[in-house]
PDB file of C-alpha atoms in Angstrom:
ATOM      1  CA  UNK M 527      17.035  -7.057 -17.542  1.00 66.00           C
ATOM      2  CA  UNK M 528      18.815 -10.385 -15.981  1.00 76.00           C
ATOM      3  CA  UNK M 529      16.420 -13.012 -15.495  1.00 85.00           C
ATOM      4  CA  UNK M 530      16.643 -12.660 -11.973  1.00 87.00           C
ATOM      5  CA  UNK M 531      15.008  -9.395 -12.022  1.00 88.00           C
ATOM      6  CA  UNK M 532      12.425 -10.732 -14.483  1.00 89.00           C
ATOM      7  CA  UNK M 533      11.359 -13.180 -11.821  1.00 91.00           C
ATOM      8  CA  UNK M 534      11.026 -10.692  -8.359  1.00 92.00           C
ATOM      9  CA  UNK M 535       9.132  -8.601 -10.842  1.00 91.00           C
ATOM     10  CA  UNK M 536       6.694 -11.576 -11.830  1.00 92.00           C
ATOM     11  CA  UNK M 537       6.037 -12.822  -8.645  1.00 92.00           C
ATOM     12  CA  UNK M 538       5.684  -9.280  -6.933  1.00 91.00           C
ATOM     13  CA  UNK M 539       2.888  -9.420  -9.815  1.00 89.00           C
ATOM     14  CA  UNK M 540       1.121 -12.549  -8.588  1.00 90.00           C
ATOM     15  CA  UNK M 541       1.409 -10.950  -4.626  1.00 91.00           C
ATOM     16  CA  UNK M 542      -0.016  -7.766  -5.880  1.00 88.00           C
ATOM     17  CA  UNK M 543      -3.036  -9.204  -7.574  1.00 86.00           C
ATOM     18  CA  UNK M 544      -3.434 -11.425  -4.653  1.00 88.00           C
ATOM     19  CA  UNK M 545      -3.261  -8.646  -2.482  1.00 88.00           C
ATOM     20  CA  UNK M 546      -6.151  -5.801  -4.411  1.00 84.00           C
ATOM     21  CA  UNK M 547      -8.570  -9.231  -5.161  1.00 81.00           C
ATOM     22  CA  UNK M 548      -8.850 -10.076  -1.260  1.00 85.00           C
ATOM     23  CA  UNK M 549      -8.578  -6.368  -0.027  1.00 85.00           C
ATOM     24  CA  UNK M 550     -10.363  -3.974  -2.308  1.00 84.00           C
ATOM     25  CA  UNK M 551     -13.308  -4.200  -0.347  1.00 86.00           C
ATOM     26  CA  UNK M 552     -11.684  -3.299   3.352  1.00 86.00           C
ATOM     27  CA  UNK M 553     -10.148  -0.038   1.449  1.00 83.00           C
ATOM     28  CA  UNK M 554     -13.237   0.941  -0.170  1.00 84.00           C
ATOM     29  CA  UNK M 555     -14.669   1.321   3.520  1.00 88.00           C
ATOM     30  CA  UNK M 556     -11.166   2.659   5.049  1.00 88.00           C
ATOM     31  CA  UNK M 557     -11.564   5.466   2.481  1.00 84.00           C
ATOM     32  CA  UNK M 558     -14.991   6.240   2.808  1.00 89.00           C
ATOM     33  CA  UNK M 559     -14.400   6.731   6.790  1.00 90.00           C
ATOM     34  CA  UNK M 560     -11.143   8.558   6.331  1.00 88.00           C
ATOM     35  CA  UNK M 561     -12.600  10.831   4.259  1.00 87.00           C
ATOM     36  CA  UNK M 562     -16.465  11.515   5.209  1.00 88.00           C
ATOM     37  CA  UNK M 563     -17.121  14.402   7.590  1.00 88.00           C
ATOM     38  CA  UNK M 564     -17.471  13.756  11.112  1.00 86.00           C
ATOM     39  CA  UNK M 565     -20.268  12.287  12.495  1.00 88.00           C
ATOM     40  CA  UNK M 566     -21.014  10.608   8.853  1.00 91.00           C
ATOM     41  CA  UNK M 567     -20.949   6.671  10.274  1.00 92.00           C
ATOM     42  CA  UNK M 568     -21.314   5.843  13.390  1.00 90.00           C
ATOM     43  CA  UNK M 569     -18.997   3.023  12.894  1.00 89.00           C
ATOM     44  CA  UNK M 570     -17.213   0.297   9.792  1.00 89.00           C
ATOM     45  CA  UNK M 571     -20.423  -1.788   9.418  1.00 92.00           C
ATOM     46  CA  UNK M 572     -23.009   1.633   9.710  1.00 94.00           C
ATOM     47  CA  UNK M 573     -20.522   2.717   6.559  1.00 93.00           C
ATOM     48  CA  UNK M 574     -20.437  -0.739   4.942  1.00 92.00           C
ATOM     49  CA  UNK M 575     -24.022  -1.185   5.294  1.00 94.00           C
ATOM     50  CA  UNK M 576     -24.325   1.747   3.902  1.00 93.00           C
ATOM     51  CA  UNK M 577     -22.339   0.898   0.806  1.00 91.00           C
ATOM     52  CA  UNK M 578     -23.978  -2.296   0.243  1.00 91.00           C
ATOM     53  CA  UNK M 579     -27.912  -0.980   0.703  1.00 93.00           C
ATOM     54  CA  UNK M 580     -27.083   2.290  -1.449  1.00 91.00           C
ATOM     55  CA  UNK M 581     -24.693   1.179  -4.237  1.00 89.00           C
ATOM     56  CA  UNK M 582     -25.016  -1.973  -4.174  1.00 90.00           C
ATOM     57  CA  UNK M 583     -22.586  -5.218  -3.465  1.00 87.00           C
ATOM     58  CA  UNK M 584     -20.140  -4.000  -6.467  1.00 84.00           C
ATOM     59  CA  UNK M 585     -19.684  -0.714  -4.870  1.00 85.00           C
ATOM     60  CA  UNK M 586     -17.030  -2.695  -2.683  1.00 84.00           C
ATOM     61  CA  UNK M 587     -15.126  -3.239  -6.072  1.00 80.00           C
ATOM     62  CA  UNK M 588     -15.515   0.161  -7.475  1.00 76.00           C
ATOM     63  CA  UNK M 589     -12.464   1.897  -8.683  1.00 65.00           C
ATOM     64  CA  UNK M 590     -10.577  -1.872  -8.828  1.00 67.00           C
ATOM     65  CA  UNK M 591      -9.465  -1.809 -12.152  1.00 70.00           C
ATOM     66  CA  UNK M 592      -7.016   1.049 -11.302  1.00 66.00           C
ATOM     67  CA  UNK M 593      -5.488  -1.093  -8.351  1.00 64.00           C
ATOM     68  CA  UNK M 594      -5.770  -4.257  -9.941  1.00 72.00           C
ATOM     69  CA  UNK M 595      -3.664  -2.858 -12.744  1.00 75.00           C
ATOM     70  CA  UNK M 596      -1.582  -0.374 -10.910  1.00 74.00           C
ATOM     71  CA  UNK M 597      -0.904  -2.575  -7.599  1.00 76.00           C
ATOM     72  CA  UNK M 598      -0.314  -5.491  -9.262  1.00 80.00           C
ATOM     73  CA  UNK M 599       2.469  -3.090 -11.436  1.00 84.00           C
ATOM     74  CA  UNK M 600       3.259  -1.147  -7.839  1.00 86.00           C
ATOM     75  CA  UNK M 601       3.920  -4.538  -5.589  1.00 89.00           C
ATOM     76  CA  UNK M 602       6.307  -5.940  -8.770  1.00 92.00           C
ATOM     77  CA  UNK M 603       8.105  -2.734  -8.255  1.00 93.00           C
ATOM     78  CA  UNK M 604       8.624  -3.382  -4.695  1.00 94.00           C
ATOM     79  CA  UNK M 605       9.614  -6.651  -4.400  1.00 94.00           C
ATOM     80  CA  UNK M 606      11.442  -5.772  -7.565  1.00 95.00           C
ATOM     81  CA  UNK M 607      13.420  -3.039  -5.630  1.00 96.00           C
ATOM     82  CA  UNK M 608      13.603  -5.011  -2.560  1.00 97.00           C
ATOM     83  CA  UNK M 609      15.224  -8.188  -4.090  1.00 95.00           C
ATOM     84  CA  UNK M 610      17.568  -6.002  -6.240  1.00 96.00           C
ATOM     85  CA  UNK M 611      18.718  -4.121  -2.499  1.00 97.00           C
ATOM     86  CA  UNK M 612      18.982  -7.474  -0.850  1.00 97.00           C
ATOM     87  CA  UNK M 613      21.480  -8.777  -3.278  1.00 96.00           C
ATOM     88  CA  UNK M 614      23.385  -5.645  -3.438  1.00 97.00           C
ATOM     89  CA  UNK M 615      24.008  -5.997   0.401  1.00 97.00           C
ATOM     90  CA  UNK M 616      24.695  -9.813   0.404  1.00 97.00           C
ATOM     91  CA  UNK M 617      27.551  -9.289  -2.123  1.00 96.00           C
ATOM     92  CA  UNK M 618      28.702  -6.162   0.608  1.00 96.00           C
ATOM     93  CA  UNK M 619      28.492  -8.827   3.092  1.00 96.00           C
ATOM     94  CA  UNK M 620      30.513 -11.395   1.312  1.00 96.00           C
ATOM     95  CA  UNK M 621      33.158  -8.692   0.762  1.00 95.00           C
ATOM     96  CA  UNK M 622      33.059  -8.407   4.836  1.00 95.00           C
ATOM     97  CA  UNK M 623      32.907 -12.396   5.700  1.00 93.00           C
ATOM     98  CA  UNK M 624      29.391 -11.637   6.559  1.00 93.00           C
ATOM     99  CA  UNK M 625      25.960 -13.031   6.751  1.00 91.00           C
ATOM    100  CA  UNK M 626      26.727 -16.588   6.423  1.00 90.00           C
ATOM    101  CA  UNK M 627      26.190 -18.396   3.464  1.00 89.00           C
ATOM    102  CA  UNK M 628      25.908 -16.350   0.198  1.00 92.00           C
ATOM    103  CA  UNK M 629      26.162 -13.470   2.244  1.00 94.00           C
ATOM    104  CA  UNK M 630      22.193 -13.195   2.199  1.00 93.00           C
ATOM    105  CA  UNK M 631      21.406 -13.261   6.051  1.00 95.00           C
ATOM    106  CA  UNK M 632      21.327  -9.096   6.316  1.00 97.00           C
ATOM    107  CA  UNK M 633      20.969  -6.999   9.455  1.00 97.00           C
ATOM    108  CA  UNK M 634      17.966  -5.439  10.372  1.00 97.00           C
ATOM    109  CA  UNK M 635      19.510  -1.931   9.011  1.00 98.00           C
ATOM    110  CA  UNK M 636      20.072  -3.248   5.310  1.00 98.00           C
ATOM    111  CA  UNK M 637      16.548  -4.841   5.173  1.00 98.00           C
ATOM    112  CA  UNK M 638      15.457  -1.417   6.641  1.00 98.00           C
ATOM    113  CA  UNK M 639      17.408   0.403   4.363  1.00 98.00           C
ATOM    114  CA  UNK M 640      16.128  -2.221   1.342  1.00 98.00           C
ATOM    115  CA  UNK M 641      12.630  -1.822   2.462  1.00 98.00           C
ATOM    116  CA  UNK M 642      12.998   2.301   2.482  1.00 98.00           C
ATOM    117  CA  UNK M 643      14.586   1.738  -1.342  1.00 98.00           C
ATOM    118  CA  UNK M 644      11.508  -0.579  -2.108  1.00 97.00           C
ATOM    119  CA  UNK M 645       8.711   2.612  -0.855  1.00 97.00           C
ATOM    120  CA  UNK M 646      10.360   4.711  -2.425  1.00 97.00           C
ATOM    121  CA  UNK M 647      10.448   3.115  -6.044  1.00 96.00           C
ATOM    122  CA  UNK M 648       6.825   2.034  -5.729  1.00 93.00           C
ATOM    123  CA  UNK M 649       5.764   5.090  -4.441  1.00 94.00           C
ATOM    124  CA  UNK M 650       6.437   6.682  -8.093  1.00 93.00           C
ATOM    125  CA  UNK M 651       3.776   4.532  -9.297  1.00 90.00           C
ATOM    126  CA  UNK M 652       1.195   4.346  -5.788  1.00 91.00           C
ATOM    127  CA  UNK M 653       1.110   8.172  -5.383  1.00 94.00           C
ATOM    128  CA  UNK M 654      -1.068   8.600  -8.978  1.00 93.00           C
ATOM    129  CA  UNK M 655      -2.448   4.987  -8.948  1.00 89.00           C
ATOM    130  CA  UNK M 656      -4.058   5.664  -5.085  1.00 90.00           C
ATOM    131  CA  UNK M 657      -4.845   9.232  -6.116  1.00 94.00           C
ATOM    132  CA  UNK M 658      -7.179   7.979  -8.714  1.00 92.00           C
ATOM    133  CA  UNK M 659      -8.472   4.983  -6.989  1.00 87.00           C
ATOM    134  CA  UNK M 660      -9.349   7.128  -4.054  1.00 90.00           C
ATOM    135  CA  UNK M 661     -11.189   9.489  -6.569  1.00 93.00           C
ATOM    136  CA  UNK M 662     -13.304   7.187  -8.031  1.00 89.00           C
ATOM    137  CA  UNK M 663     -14.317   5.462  -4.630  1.00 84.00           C
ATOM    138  CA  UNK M 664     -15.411   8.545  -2.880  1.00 87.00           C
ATOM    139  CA  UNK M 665     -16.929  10.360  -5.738  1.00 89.00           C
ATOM    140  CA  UNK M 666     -20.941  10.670  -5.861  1.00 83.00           C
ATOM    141  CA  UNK M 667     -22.723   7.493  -6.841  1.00 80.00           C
ATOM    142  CA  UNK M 668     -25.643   9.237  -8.702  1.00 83.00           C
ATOM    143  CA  UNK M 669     -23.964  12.361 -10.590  1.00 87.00           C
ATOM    144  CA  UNK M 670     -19.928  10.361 -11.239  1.00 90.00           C
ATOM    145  CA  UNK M 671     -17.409  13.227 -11.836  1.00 92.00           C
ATOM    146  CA  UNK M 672     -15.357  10.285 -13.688  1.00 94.00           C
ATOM    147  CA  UNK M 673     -16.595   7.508 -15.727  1.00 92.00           C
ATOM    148  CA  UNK M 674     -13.874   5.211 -14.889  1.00 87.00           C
ATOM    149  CA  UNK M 675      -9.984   5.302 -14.105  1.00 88.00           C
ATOM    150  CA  UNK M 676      -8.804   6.443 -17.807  1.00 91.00           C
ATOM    151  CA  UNK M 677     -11.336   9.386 -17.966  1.00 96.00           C
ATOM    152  CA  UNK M 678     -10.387  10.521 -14.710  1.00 95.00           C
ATOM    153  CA  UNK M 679      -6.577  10.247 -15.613  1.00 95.00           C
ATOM    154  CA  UNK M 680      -7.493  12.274 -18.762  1.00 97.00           C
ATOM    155  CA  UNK M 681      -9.539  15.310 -17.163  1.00 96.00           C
ATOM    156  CA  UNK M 682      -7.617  15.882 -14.354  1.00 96.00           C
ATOM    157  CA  UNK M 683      -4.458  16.018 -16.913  1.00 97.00           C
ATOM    158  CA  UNK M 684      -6.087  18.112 -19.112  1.00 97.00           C
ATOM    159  CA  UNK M 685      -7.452  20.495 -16.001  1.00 94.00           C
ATOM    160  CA  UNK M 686      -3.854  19.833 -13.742  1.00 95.00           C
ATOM    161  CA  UNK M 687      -1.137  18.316 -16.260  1.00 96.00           C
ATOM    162  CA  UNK M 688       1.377  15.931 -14.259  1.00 97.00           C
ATOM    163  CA  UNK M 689       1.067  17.693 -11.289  1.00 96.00           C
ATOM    164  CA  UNK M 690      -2.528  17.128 -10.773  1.00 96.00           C
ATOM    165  CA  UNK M 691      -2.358  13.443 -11.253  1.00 97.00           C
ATOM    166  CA  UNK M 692       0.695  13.438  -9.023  1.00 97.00           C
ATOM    167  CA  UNK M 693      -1.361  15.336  -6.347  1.00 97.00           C
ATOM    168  CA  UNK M 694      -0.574  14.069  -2.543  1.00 96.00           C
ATOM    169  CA  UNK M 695       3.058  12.990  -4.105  1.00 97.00           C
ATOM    170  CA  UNK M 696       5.141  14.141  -0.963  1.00 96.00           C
ATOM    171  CA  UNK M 697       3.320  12.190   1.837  1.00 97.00           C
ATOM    172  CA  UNK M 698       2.813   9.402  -0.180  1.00 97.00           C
ATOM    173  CA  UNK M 699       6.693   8.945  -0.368  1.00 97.00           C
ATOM    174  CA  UNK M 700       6.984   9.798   3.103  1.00 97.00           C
ATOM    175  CA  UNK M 701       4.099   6.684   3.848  1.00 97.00           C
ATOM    176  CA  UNK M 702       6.000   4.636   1.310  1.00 97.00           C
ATOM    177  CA  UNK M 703       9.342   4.978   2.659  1.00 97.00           C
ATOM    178  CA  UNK M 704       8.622   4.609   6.604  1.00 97.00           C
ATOM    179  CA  UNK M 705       6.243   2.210   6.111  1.00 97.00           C
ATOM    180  CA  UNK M 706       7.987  -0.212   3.704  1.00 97.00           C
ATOM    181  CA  UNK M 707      11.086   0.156   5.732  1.00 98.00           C
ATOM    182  CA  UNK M 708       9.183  -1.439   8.750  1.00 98.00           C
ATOM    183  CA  UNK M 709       6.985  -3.867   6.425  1.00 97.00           C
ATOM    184  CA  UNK M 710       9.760  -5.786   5.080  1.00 98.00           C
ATOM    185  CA  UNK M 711      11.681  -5.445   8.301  1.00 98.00           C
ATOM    186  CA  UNK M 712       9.112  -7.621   9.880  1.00 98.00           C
ATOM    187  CA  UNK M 713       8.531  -9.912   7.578  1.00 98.00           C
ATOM    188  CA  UNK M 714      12.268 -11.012   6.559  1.00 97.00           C
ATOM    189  CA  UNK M 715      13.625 -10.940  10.303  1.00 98.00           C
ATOM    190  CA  UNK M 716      10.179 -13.683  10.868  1.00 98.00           C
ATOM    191  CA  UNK M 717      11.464 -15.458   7.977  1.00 97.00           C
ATOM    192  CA  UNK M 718      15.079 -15.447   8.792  1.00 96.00           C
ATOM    193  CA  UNK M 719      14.456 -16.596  12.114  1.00 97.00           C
ATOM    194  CA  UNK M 720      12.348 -19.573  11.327  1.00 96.00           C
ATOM    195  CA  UNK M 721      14.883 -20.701   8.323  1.00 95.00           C
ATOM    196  CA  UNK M 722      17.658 -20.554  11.784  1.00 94.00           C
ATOM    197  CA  UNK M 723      15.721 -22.448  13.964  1.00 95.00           C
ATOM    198  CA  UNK M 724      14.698 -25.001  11.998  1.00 96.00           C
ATOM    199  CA  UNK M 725      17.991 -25.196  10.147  1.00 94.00           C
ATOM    200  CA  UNK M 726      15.973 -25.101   6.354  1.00 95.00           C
ATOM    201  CA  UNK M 727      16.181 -23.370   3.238  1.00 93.00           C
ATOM    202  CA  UNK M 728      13.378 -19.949   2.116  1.00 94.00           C
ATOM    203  CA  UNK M 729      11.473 -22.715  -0.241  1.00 93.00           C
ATOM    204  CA  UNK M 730      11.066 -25.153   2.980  1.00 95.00           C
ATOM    205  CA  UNK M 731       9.133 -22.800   4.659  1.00 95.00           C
ATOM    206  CA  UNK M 732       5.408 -23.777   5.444  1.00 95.00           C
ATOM    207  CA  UNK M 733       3.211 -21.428   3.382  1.00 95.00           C
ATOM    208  CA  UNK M 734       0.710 -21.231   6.131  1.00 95.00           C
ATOM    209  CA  UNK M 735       3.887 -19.498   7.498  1.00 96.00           C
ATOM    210  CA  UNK M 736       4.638 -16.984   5.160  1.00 95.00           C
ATOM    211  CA  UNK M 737       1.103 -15.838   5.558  1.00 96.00           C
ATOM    212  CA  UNK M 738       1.012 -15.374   9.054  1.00 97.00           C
ATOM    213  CA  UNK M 739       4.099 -13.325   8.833  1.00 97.00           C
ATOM    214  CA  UNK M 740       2.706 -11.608   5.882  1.00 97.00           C
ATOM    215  CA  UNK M 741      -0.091 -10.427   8.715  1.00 96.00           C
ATOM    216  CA  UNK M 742       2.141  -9.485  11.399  1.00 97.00           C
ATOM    217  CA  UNK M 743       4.563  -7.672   8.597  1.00 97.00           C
ATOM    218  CA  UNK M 744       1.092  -5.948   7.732  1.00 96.00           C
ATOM    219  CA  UNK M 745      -0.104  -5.120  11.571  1.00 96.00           C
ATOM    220  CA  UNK M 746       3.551  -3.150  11.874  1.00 96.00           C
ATOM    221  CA  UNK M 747       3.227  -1.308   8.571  1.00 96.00           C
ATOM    222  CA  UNK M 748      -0.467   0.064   9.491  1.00 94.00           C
ATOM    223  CA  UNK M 749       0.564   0.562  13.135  1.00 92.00           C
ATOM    224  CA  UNK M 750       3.290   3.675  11.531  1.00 93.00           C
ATOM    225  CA  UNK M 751       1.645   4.875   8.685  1.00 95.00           C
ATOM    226  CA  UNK M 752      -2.197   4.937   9.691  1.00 94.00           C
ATOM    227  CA  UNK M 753      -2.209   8.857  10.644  1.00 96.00           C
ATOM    228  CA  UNK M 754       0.403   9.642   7.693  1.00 96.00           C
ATOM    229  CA  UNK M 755      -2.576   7.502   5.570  1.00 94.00           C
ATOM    230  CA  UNK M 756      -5.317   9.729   6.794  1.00 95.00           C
ATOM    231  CA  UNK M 757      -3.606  13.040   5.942  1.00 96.00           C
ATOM    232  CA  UNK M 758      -2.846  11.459   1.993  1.00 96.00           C
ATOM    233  CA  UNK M 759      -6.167  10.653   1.803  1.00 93.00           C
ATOM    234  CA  UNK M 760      -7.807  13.868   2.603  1.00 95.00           C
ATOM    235  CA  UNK M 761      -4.745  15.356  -0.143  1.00 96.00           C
ATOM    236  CA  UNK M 762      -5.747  13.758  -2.389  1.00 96.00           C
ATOM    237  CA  UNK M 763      -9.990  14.217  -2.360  1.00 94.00           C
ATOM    238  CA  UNK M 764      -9.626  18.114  -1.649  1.00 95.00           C
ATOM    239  CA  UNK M 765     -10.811  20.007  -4.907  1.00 93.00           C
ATOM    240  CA  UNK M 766      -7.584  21.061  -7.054  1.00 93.00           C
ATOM    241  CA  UNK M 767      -8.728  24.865  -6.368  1.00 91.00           C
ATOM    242  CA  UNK M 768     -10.567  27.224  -4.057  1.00 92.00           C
ATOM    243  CA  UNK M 769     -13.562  27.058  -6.422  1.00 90.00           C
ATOM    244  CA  UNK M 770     -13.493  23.402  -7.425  1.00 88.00           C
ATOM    245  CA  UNK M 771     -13.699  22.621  -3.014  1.00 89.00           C
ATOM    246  CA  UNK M 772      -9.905  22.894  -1.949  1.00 94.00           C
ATOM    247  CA  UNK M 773      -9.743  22.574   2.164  1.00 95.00           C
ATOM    248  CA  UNK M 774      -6.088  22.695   2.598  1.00 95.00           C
ATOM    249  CA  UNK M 775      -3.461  24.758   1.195  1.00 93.00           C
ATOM    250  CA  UNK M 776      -0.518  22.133   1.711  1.00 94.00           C
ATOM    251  CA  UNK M 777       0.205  18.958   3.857  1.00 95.00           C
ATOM    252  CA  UNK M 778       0.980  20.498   7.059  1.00 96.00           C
ATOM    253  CA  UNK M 779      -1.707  22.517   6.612  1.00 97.00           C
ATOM    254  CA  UNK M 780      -4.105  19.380   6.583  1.00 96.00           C
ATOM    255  CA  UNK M 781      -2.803  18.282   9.176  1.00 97.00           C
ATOM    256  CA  UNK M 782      -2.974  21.506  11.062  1.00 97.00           C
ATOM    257  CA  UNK M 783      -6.642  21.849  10.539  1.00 97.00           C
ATOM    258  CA  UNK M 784      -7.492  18.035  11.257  1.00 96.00           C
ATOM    259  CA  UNK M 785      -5.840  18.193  14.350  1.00 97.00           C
ATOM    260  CA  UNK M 786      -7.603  21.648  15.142  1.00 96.00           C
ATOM    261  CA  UNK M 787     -10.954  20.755  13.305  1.00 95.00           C
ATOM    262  CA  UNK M 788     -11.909  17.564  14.617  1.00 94.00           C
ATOM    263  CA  UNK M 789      -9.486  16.334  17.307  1.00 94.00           C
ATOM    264  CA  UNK M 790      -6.861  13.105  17.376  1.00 93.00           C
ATOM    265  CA  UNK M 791      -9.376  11.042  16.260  1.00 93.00           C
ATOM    266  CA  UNK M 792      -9.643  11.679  13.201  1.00 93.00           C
ATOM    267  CA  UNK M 793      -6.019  10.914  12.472  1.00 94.00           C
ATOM    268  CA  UNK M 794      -7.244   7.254  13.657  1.00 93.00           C
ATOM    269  CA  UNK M 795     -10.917   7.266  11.732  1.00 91.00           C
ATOM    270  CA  UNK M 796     -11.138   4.000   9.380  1.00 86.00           C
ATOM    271  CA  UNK M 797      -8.680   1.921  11.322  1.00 89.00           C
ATOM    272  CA  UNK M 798     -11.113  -0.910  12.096  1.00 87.00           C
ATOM    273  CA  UNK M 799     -11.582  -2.005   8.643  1.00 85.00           C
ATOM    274  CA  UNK M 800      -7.520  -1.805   7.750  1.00 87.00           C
ATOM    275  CA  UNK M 801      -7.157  -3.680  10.976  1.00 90.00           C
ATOM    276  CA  UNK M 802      -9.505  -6.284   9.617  1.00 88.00           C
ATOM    277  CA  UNK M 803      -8.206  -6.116   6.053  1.00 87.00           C
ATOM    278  CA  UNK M 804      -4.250  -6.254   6.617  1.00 90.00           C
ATOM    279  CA  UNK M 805      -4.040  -9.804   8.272  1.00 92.00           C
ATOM    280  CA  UNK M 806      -5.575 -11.307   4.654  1.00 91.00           C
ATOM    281  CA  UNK M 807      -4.392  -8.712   2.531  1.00 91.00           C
ATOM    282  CA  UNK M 808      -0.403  -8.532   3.963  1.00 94.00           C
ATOM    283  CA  UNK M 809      -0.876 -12.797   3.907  1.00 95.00           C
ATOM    284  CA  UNK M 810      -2.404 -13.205   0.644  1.00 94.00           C
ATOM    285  CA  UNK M 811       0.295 -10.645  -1.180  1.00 95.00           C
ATOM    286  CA  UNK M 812       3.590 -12.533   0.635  1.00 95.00           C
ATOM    287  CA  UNK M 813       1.742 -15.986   0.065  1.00 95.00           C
ATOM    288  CA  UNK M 814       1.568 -14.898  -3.456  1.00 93.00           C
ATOM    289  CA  UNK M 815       5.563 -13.953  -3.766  1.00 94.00           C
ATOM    290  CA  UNK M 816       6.699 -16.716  -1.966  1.00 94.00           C
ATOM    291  CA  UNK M 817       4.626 -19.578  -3.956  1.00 94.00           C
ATOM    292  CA  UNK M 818       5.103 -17.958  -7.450  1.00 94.00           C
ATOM    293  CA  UNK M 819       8.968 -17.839  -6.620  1.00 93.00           C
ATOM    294  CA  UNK M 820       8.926 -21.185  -6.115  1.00 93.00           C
ATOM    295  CA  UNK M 821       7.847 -22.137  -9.455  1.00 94.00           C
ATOM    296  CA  UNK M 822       9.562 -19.906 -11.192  1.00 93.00           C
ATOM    297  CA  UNK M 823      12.875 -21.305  -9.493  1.00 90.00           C
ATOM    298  CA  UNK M 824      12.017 -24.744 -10.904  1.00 87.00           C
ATOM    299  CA  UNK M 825      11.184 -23.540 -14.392  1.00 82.00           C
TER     300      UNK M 825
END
């Protein structure tokens, strides 16, 4: 692996922690309102409230040790992905006598097309890492199916093999792949055009910067994928079977029987809480990328 590589993979590390430490407890509630029958909370803070009075302040953290491991391995893989696609297209554009200097100034296509590539290589790892995250945070607090991320790996393996940890696979690449596409979109384009105006280099940029693009690179991801988010979440709480609680018989059916079930609003249930989450979250994981690539350029 060229050192390169060993460096977008290491600070993609440092973003992802950055990123599950400040927004676990946004996604415990998103979850927990995506998934709860309707009528359950009459609102974010009813369910939050909720959380803290019955389970207690933790609660917001349950289920972390999946994401801290598995994000922190997941964002790696995207910026990984992403950096690795960016320099394949600057040395395209250098072949052309394009993107100025180095080649590295890409159209909004290529860092659409990197950002796609990026979803699509993380979401190998997100689809069973959120799968078992998600089980964990909406499973009863008094009588636990799972005591903990590796004994729910190993049951539903032993019940499901690969295919039950890989349950919800299909519209998690679908989220991953439209979502990243638009993600990175935003936030290079932000960063491009500030490094233009102000005629400086990446590591010039103001880090109070990168965060606030980081936010608005967040608010465009959520604002495609929120109803594609929904529909993975239910996948991937329905029972494996008929007898173990299965609702839905395949994706479209989910969405088939949301949409008939319990109107257009539930497609948008648990947005409040992402909407409050992705500003600090999306700022805290490209905060994290940018700073640790600057020291790793200078070691």
């Amino acid at each position: 692996m060229s050192s390169k590589a060993v460096k977008d993979l290491t600070a993609g590390t440092a973003g992802g922690i950055a990123q599950v430490l400040v927004g676990q407890p946004f996604d415990i509630v998103k979850v927990r309102m995506q998934t709860a029958p309707k009528g359950t909370y009459s609102g974010m803070m009813h369910c939050a409230g909720g959380i803290l009075k019955n389970e207690g302040p933790l609660a917001f953290y349950k289920g972390t040790l999946t994401p801290l491991l598995g994000i922190g391995v997941c964002v790696s893989i995207q910026f990984g992905a992403l950096e690795h696609a960016k320099r394949i297209f600057a040395a395209q554009n250098i072949a052309r006598g394009q993107g100025g200097e180095g080649g590295k100034t890409l159209s909004g296509e290529q860092l659409f097309l990197a950002g796609i590539y990026a979803g699509l290589a993380n979401g190998v790892v997100s689809g069973p890492v959120e799968h078992i995250r998600i089980r964990l945070q909406t499973q009863s607090n008094t009588n636990p199916l799972y005591n903990g991320p590796w004994d729910a790996i190993k049951k539903i393996y032993a019940q499901r093999s690969i295919a039950g940890i890989y349950k919800g696979q299909a519209v998690t690449l679908l989220r991953e792949a439209t979502g990243y596409g638009i993600y990175f979109l935003t936030y290079e384009k932000l960063v491009q055009r500030e490094m233009a105006k102000k005629g400086i280099r990446r590591d010039q940029i103001n880090p109070a910067n990168a965060v606030l693009y980081g936010a608005t690179a967040g608010y465009a991801l959520w604002a495609i994928i929120y109803p594609i988010d929904m529909i993975k979440s239910r996948i991937q709480t329905d029972g494996f079977t008929p007898e173990t609680g299965q609702k839905y018989k395949s994706t479209l059916d989910c969405v088939r029987t949301v949409w008939r079930t319990e109107g257009i609003g539930a497609f948008t249930r648990g947005l409040g809480p992402t909407l409050i989450r992705s500003p600090f979250a999306n700022g805290a994981t490209f905060l994290g990328f940018e700073m640790a690539m600057r020291v790793l350029d200078k070691l």
